Coordinates of C-alpha atoms and ligand atoms in Angstrom, one line a residue:
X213 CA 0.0 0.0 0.0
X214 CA 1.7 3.2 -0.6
X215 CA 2.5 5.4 1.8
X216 CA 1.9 9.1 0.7
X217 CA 1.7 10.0 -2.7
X218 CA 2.2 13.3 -4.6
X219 CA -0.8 12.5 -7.3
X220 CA -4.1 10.3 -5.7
X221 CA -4.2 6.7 -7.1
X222 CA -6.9 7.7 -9.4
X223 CA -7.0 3.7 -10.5
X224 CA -8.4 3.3 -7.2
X225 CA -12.4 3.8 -7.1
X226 CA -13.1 6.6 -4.6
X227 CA -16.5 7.7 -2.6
X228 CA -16.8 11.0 -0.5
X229 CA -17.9 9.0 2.7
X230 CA -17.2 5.1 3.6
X231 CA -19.0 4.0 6.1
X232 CA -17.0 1.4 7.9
X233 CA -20.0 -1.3 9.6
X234 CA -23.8 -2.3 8.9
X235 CA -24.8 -2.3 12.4
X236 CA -27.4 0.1 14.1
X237 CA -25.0 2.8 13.8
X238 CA -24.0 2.1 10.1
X239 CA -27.1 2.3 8.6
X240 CA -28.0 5.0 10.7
X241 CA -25.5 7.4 9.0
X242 CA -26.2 6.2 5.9
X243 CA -30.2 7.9 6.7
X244 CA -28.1 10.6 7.9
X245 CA -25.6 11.1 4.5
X246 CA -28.8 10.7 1.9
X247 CA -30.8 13.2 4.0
X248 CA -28.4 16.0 4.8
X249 CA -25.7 15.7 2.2
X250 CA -27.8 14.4 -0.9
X251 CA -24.6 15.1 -3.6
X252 CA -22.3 13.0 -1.2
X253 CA -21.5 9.6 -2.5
X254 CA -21.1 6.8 -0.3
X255 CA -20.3 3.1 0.5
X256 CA -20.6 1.0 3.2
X257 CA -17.8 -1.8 4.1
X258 CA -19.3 -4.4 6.5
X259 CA -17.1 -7.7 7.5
X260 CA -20.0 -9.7 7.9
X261 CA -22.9 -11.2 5.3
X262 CA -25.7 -9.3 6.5
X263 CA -27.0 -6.1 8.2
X264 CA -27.8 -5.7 12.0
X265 CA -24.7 -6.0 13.9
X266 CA -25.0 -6.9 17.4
X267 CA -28.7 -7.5 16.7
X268 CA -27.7 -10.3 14.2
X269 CA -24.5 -11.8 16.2
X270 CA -25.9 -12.8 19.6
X271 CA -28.4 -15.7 19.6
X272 CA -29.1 -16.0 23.2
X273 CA -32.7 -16.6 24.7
X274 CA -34.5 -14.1 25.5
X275 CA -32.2 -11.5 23.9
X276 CA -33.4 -7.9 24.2
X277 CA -32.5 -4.3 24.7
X278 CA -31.6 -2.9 28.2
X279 CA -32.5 0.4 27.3
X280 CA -36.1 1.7 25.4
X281 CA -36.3 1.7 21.5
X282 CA -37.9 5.2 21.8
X283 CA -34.1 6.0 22.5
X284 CA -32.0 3.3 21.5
X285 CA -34.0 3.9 17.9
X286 CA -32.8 6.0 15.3
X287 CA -34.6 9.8 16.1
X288 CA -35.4 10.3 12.7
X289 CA -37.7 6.6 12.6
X290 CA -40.4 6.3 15.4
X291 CA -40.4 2.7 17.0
X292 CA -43.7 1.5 16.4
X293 CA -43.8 -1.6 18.2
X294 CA -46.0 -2.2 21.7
X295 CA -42.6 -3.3 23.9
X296 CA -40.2 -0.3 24.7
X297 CA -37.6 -3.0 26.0
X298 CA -38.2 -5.1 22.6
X299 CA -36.3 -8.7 21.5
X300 CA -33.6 -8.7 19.4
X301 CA -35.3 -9.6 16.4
X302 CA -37.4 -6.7 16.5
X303 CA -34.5 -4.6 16.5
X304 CA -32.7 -6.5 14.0
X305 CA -35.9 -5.8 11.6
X306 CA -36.1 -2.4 12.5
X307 CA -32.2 -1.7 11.5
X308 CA -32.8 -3.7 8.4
X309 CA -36.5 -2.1 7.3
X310 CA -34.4 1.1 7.6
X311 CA -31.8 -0.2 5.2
X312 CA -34.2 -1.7 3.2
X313 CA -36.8 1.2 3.0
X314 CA -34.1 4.2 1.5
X315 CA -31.7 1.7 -0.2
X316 CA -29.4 2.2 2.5
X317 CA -29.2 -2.0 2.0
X318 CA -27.7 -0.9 -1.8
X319 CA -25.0 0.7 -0.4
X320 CA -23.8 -1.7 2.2
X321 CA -20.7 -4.3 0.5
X322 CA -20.2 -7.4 2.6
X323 CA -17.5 -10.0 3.7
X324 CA -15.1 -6.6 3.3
X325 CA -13.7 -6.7 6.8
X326 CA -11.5 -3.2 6.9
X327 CA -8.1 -3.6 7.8
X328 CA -5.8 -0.9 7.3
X329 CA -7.0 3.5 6.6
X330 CA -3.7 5.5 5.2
X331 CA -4.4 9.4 5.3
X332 CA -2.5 11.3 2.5
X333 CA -2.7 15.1 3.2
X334 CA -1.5 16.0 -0.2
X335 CA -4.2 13.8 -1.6
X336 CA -6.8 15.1 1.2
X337 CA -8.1 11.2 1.1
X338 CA -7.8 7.8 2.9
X339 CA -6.8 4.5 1.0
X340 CA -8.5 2.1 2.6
X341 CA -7.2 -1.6 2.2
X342 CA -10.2 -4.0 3.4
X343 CA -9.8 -7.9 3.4
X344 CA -12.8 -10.1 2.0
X345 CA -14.0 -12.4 4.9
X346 CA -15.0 -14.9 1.5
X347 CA -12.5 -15.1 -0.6
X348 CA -9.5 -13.5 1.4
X349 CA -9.2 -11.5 -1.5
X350 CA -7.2 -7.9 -1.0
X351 CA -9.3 -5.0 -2.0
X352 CA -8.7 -1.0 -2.4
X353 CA -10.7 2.2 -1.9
X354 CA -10.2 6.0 -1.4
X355 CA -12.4 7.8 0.2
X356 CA -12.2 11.8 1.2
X357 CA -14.0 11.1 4.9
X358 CA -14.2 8.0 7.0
X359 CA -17.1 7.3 9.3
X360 CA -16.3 4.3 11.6
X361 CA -19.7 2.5 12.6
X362 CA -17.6 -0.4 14.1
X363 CA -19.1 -0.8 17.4
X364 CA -17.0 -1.3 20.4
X365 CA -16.2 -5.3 20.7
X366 CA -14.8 -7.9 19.2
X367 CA -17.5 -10.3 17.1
X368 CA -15.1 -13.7 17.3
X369 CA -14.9 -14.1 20.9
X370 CA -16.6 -12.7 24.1
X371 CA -14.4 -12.8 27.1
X372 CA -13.8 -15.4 29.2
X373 CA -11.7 -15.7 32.3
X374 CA -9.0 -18.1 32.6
X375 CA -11.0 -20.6 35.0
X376 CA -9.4 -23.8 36.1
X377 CA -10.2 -27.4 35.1
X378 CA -12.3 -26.5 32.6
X379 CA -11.2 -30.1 30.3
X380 CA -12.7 -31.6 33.1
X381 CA -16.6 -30.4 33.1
X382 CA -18.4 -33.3 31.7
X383 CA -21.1 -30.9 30.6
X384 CA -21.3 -28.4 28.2
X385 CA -19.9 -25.0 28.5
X386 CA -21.0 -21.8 26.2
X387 CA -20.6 -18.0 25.8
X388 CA -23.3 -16.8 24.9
X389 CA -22.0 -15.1 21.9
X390 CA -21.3 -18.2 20.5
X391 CA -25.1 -19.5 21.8
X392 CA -26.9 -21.4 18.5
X393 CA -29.8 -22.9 18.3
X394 CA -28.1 -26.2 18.8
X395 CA -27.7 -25.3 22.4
X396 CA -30.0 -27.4 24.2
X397 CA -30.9 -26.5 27.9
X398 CA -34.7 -27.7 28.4
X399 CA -34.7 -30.1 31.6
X400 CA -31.0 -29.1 32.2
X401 CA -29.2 -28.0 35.1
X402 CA -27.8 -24.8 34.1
X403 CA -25.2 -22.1 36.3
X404 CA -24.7 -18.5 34.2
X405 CA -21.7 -17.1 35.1
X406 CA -22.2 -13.1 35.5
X407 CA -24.2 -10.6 36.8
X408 CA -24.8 -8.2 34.0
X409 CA -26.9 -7.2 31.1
X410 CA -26.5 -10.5 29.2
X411 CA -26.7 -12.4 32.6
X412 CA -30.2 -11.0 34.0
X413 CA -31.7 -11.0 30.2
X414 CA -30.9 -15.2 30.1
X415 CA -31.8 -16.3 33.3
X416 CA -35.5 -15.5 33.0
X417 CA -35.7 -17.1 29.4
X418 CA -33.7 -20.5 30.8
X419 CA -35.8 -20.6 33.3
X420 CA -38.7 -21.0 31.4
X421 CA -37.8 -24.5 30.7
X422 CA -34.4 -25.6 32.2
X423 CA -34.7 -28.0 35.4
X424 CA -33.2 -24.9 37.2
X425 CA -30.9 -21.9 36.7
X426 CA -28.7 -20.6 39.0
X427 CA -26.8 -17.0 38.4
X428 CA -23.3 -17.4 39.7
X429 CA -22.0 -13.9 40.8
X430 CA -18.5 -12.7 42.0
X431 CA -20.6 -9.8 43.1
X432 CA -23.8 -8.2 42.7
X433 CA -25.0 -5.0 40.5
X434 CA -27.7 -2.6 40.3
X435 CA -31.0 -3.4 38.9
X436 CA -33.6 -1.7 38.1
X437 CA -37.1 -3.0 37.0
X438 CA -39.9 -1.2 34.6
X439 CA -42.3 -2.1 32.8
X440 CA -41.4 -4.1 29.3
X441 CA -44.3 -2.1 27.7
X442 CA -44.4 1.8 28.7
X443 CA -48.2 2.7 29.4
X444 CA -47.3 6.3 28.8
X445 CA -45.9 5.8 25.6
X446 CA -48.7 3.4 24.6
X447 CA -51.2 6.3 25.7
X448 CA -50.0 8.7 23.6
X449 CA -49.3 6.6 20.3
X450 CA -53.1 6.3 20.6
X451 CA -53.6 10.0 20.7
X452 CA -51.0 11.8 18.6
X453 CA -49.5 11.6 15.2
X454 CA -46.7 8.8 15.3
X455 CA -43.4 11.1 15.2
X456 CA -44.8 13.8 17.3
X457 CA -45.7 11.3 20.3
X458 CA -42.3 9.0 19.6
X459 CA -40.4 12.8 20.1
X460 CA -42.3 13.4 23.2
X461 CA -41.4 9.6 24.6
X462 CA -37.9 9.9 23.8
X463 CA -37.6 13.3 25.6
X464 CA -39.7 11.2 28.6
X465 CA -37.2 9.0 28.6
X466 CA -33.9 10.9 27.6
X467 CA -34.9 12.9 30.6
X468 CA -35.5 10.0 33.0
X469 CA -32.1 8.8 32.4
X470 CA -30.3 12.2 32.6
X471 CA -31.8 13.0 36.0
X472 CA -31.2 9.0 37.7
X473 CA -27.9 9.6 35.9
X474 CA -26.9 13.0 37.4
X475 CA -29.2 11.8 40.9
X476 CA -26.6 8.9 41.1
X477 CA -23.9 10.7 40.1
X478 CA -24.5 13.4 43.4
X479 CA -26.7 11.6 46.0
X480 CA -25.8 8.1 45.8
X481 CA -26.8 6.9 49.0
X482 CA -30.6 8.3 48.2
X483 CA -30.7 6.4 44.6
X484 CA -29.0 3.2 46.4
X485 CA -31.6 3.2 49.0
X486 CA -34.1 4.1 46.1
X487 CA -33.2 1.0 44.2
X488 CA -33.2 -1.2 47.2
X489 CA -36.7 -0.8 47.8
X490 CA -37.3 -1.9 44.2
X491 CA -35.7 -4.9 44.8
X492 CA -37.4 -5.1 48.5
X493 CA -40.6 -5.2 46.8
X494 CA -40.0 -8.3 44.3
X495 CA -38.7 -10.7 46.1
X496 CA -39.6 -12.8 49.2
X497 CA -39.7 -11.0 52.5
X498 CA -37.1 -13.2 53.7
X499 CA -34.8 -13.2 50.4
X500 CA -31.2 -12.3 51.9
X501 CA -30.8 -8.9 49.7
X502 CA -28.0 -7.6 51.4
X503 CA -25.6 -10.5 49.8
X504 CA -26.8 -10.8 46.0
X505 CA -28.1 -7.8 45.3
X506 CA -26.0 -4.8 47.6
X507 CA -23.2 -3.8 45.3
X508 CA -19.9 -2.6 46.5
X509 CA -20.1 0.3 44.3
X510 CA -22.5 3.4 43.6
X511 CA -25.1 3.5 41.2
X512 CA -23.8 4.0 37.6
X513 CA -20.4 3.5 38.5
X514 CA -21.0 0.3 36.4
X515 CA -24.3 0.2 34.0
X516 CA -27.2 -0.7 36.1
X517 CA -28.9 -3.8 35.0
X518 CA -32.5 -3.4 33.3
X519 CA -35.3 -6.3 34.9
X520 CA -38.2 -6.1 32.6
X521 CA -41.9 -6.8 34.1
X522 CA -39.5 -7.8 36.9
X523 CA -38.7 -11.0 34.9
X524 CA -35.5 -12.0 37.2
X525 CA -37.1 -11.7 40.2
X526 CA -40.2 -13.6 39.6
X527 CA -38.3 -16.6 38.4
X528 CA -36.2 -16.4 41.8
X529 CA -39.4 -16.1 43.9
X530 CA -40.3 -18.7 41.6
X531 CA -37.3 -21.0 42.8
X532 CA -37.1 -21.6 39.2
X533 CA -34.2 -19.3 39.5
X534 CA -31.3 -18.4 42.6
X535 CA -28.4 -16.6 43.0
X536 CA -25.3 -17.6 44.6
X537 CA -22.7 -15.0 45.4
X538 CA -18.9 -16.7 45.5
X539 CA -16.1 -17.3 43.4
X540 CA -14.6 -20.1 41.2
X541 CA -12.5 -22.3 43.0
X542 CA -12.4 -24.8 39.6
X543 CA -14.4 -26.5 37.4
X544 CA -15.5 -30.1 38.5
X545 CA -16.4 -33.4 36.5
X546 CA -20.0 -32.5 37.7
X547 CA -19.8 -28.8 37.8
X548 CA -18.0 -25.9 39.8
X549 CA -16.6 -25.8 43.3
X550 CA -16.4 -22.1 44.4
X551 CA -13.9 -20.8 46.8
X552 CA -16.3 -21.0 49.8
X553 CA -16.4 -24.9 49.1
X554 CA -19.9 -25.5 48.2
X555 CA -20.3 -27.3 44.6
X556 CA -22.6 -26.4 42.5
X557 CA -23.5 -29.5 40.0
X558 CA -24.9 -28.6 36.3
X559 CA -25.4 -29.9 32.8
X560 CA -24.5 -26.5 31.2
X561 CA -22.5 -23.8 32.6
X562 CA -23.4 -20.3 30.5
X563 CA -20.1 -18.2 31.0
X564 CA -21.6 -15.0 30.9
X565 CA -18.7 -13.1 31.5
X566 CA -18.6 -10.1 29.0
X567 CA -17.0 -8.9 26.0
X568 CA -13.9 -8.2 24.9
X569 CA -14.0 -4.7 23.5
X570 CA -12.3 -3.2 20.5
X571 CA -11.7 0.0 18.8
X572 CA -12.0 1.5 15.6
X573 CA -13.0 -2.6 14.6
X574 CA -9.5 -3.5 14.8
X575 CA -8.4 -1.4 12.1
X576 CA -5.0 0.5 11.6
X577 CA -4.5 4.2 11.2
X578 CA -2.3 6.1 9.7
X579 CA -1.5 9.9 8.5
X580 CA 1.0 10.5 6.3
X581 CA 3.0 7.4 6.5
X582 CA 2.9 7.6 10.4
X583 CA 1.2 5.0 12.7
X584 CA -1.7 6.2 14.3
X585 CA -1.8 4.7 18.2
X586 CA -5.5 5.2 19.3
X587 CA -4.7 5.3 23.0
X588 CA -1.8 7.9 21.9
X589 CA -4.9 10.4 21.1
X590 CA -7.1 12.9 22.8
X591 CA -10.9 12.5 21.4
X592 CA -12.7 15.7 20.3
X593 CA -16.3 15.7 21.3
X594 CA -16.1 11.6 22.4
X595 CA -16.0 11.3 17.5
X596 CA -13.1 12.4 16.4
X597 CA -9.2 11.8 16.9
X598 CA -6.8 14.9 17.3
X599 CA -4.9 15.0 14.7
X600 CA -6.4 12.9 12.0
X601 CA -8.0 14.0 10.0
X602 CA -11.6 13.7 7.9
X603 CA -12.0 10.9 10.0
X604 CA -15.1 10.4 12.9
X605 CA -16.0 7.7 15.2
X606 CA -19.9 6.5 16.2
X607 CA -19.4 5.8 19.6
X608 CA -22.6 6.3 21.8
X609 CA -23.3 6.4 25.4
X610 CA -22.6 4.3 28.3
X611 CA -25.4 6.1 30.3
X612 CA -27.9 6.0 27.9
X613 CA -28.9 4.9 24.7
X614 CA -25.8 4.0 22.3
X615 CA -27.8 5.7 19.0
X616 CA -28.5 9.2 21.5
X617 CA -24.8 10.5 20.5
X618 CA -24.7 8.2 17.2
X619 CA -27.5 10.4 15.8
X620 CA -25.7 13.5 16.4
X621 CA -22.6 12.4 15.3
X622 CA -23.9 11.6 12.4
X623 CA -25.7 15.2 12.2
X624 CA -22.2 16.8 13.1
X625 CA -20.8 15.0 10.0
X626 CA -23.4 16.3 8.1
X627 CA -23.0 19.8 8.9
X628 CA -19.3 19.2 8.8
X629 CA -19.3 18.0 5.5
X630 CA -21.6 20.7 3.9
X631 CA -19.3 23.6 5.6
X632 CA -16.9 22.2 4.2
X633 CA -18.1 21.6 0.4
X634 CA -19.4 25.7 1.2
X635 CA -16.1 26.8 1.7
X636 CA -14.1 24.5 -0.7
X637 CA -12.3 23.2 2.2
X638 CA -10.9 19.6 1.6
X639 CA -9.7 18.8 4.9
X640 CA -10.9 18.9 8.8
X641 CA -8.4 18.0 11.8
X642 CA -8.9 18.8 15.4
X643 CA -5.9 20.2 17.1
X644 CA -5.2 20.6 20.7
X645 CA -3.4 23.4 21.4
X646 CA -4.6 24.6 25.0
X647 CA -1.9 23.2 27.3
X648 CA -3.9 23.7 30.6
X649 CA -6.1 20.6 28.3
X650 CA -5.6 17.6 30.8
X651 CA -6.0 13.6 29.7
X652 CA -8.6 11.5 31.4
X653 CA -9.8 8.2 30.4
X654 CA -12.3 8.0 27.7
X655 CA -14.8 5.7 29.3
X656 CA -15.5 6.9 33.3
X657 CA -17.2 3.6 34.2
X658 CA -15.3 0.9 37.4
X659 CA -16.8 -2.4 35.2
X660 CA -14.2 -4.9 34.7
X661 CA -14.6 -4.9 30.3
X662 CA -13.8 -1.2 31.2
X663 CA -11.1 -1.5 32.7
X664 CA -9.6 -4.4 31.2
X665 CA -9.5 -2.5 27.9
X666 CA -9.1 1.3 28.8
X667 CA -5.8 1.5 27.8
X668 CA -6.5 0.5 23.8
X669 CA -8.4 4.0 24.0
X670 CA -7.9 7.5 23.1
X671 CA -8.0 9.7 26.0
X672 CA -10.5 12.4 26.2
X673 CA -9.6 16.0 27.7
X674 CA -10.7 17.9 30.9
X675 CA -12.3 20.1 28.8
X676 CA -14.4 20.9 26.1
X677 CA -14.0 20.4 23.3
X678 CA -12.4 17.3 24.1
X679 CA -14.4 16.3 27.3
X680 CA -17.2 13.5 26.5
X681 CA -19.5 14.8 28.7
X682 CA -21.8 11.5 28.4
X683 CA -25.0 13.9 28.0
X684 CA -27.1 14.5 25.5
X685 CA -28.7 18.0 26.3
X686 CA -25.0 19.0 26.1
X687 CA -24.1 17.1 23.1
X688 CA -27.0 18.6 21.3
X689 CA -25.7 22.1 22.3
X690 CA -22.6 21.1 21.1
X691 CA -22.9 18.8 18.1
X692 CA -26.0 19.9 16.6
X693 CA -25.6 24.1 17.5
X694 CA -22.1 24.6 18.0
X695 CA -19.6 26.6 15.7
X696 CA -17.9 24.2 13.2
X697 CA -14.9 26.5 13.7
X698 CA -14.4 26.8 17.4
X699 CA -10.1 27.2 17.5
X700 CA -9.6 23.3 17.7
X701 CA -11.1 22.4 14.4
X702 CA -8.5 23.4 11.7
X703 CA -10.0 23.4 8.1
X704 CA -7.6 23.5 5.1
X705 CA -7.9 23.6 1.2
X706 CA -6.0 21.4 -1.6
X707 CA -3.1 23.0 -3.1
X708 CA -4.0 24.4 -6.4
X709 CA -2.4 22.3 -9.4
X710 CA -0.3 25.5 -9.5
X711 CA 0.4 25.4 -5.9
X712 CA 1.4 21.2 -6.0
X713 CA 3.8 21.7 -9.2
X714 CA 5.7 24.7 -6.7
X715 CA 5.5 22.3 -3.5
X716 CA 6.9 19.4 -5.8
X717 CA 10.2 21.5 -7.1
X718 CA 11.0 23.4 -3.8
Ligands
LIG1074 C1 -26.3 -8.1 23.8 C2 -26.2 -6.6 23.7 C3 -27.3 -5.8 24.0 C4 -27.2 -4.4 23.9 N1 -28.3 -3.7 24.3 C5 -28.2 -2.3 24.2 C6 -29.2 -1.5 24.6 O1 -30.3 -1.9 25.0 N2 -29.1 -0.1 24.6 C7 -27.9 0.4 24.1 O2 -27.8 1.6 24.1 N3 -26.9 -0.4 23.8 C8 -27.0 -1.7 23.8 N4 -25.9 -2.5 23.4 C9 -24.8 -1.9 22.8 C10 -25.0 -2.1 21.3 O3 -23.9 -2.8 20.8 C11 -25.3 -0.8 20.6 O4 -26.5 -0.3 21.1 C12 -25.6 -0.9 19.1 O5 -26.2 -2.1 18.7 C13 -24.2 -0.7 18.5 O6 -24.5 -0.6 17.1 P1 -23.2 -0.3 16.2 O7 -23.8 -0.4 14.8 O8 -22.5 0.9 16.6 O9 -22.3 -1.5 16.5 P2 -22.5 -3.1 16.1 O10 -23.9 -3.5 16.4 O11 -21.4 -3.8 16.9 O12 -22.2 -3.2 14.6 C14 -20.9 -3.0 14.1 C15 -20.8 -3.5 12.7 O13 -19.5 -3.2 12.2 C16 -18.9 -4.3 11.6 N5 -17.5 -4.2 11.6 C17 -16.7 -4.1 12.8 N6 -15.4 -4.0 12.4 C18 -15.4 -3.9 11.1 C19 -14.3 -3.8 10.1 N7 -13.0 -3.7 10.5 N8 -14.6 -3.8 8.8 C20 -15.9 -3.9 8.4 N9 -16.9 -4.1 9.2 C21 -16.7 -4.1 10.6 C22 -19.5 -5.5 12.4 O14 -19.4 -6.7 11.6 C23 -20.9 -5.0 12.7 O15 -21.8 -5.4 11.7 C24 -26.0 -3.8 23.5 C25 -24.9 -4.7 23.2 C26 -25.0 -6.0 23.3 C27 -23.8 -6.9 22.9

């Protein structure tokens, strides 16, 4: 691949905007590049053979959102359907209806899994080099802007701990992002490893027809219940157009988040004592609480754990379902002996133990013949990278809905890429050049995937424009209102042909 060229490869076919994913976010900027930069022509690369990204991958019973469609869907396509917390093939049909319905699904090239991006500032364009996942075939693009719609993990393994005696487990063991429909757990004895969003979402579905479940936990998180179906919402899709009543629900809801957020954020004990009564109120009067479900942590340190119709709870009260809060020791013939010595026995042991995140979908960087290390960068408004330029990342929230920021990403881009076209500009680079800027961590969250990863990150500043404030009232102000040319963003123009010939004898 070359490195920097004087002259653009113009053998190489070349699109204003690829799109790097067909996931949620993917398909979402391509709504976002045929409404609000019409003349812009665009591709999308996606590794995999079909649209819908995390919706598509994991398999698992019962697999659902833990936030509500009316914000984890796209703001410019109301979520019609009765359940706010819906199943994953809803969503997955949603995300591909949107594709489908604007020939987003035209645009979108699969089995090209993106490898490598090269930035040439004399060219003002990326060479992309993406491998195809069918015929290992080498392929080669330019583009003038890259919009990375990778998500944040990696799709070929989840994570799992290095437990002991594993080879010895007669049973079977599974991640459940590896879950197909092969997996057989009616009648079984079955222990799920984990106490988070994948881990609460299974247990109620297992439960349903397994001999018994039992949710293994080093220690316990936060968990909310709501309703599945939001009467509120439900009430007003009866009485108002479609859009208008989905705009008021999001804001409902976008609201409701912002203030348990910030509530957690600055009177902890009150929201901890809040969501203890929650839990108080599902479960049997004698249930011991205080050890599997009294975290060690505040409230939205970690993501707090969504129980829809109380789901969890009524399979423990159930005693189809129970909790055991200990650690590993090893794996047994017959199951698991945990550090406190009790065994539990079981004929399928669910590891449910997280993911193994990823950035930029694994892909390498580089500007002007120089590597690119992410974690070597400062992020500008949580979507781009200083210092590289025409390049921006869809990375949404940990406190809310992930398609919240995506959306206004994807709006920023917009407006981006029409200031520049208005003012001939042909490249955009944030540049840090307030020293009193200090580096924090991109992600301010104590959960193990977190922190096991944090390092592969860019950093983001102490302050704006390179803070991620994790807040959408201020990301509107900022993405959707604020000046394109705010001191960090530098804009620049193509030498003239004149200009080039002068550069390329000096
Ligand atoms: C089980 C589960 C439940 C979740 N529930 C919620 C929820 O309720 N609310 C919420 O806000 N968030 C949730 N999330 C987070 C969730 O991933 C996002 O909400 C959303 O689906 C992300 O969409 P995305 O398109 O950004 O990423 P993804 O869905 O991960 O899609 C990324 C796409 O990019 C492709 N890709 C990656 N790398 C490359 C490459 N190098 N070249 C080409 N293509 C590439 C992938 O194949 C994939 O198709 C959940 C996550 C999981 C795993």
């Amino acid at each position: 691949m070359p490195q920097t060229s004087r002259w653009p490869d113009v053998s190489l076919e070349h699109v204003d905007v690829l799109i790097v994913g067909a996931g949620l976010s993917g398909i979402g900027a391509g709504h976002h590049l045929q409404a609000n930069c019409p003349e812009k022509t665009y591709a999308i690369l996606e590794a995999r053979d079909c649209i819908g990204g995390t919706w598509d991958l994991f398999r698992y019973p019962g697999i659902r959102s833990d936030s509500d469609m009316f914000t984890l869907g796209y703001a410019f396509r109301p979520w019609k359907e009765a359940k706010a917390i819906a199943d994953g093939p809803s969503i997955l049909s949603y995300v591909r209806q949107t594709a489908s319905e604007s020939g987003i699904d035209e645009k979108v090239r699969f089995q090209h899994r993106v490898v490598r991006a090269e930035w040439s500032s004399s060219d003002a364009r990326w060479t992309i080099e993406a491998r195809r996942t069918d015929t290992e075939e080498t392929v080669q693009l330019s583009c003038s802007f890259l919009l990375m719609c990778t998500g944040y993990y990696r799709y070929d393994e989840g994570y799992t701990p290095d437990f002991q005696g594993t080879e010895r487990f007669a049973g079977e063991i599974v991640h459940p992002q590896q879950w197909t429909e092969d997996t057989d757990y009616a009648g079984k004895r079955v222990v799920v490893i984990g106490s988070g969003a994948t881990a609460v979402t299974l247990i109620p579905s297992l439960a349903k027809s397994a001999a018994h479940v039992t949710m293994l936990q080093r220690s316990p998180s936060y968990m909310v219940s709501l309703p599945a179906e939001d009467p509120i919402a439900n009430t007003l899709r009866r009485l108002l157009p479609a859009r208008l009543a989905y705009q008021l629900v999001r804001w409902k809801n976008v609201l409701l988040t912002m203030v348990s957020f910030q509530l957690s954020r600055r009177r902890p004990s009150w929201v901890r004592a809040l969501m203890r009564k929650g839990v108080e109120r599902q479960l049997p009067p004698d249930y011991d609480i205080d050890t599997h479900f009294k975290p060690r942590y505040n409230p939205w340190d970690q993501r707090v754990c969504l129980v829809p119709d109380g789901d969890l709870f009524e399979a423990i009260s159930a005693g189809r379902a129970s909790v055991v809060t200990d650690r590993i020791d090893t794996f047994t013939e017959r199951g698991l002996r945990l550090e406190s010595g009790a065994e539990l026995e079981a004929d399928l042991i669910v590891t449910a133990t997280g993911l193994n995140l990823l950035t930029l979908g694994g892909m390498e960087l580089a500007v002007d013949g120089r590597d690119i290390e992410l974690a070597e960068t400062m992020s500008y408004k949580g979507m781009m990278l200083g210092g590289v330029p025409n390049l921006a990342m869809a990375f949404g929230y940990t406190n809310a809905s992930w398609t919240l920021k995506c959306d206004l990403t994807c709006e920023y881009v917009c407006r981006l890429l029409n200031h520049m076209q208005e003012h001939g500009y042909a490249t955009c680079t944030p540049h840090n050049r307030d020293p009193s800027v200090t580096e924090e961590p991109f992600i301010d969250f104590s959960s193990s995937y977190v922190l096991r990863s944090i390092d592969q990150f860019p950093r983001q500043g102490s302050k704006a424009p390179w803070r991620l404030y994790q807040n959408y009232a201020l990301d509107i102000l900022s993405l959707r209102y604020g000046a394109l040319e705010d001191g960090a963003m530098q804009f620049s123009r193509l030498a003239s042909p004149v200009e080039a010939v002068e550069q390329l004898l000096a």
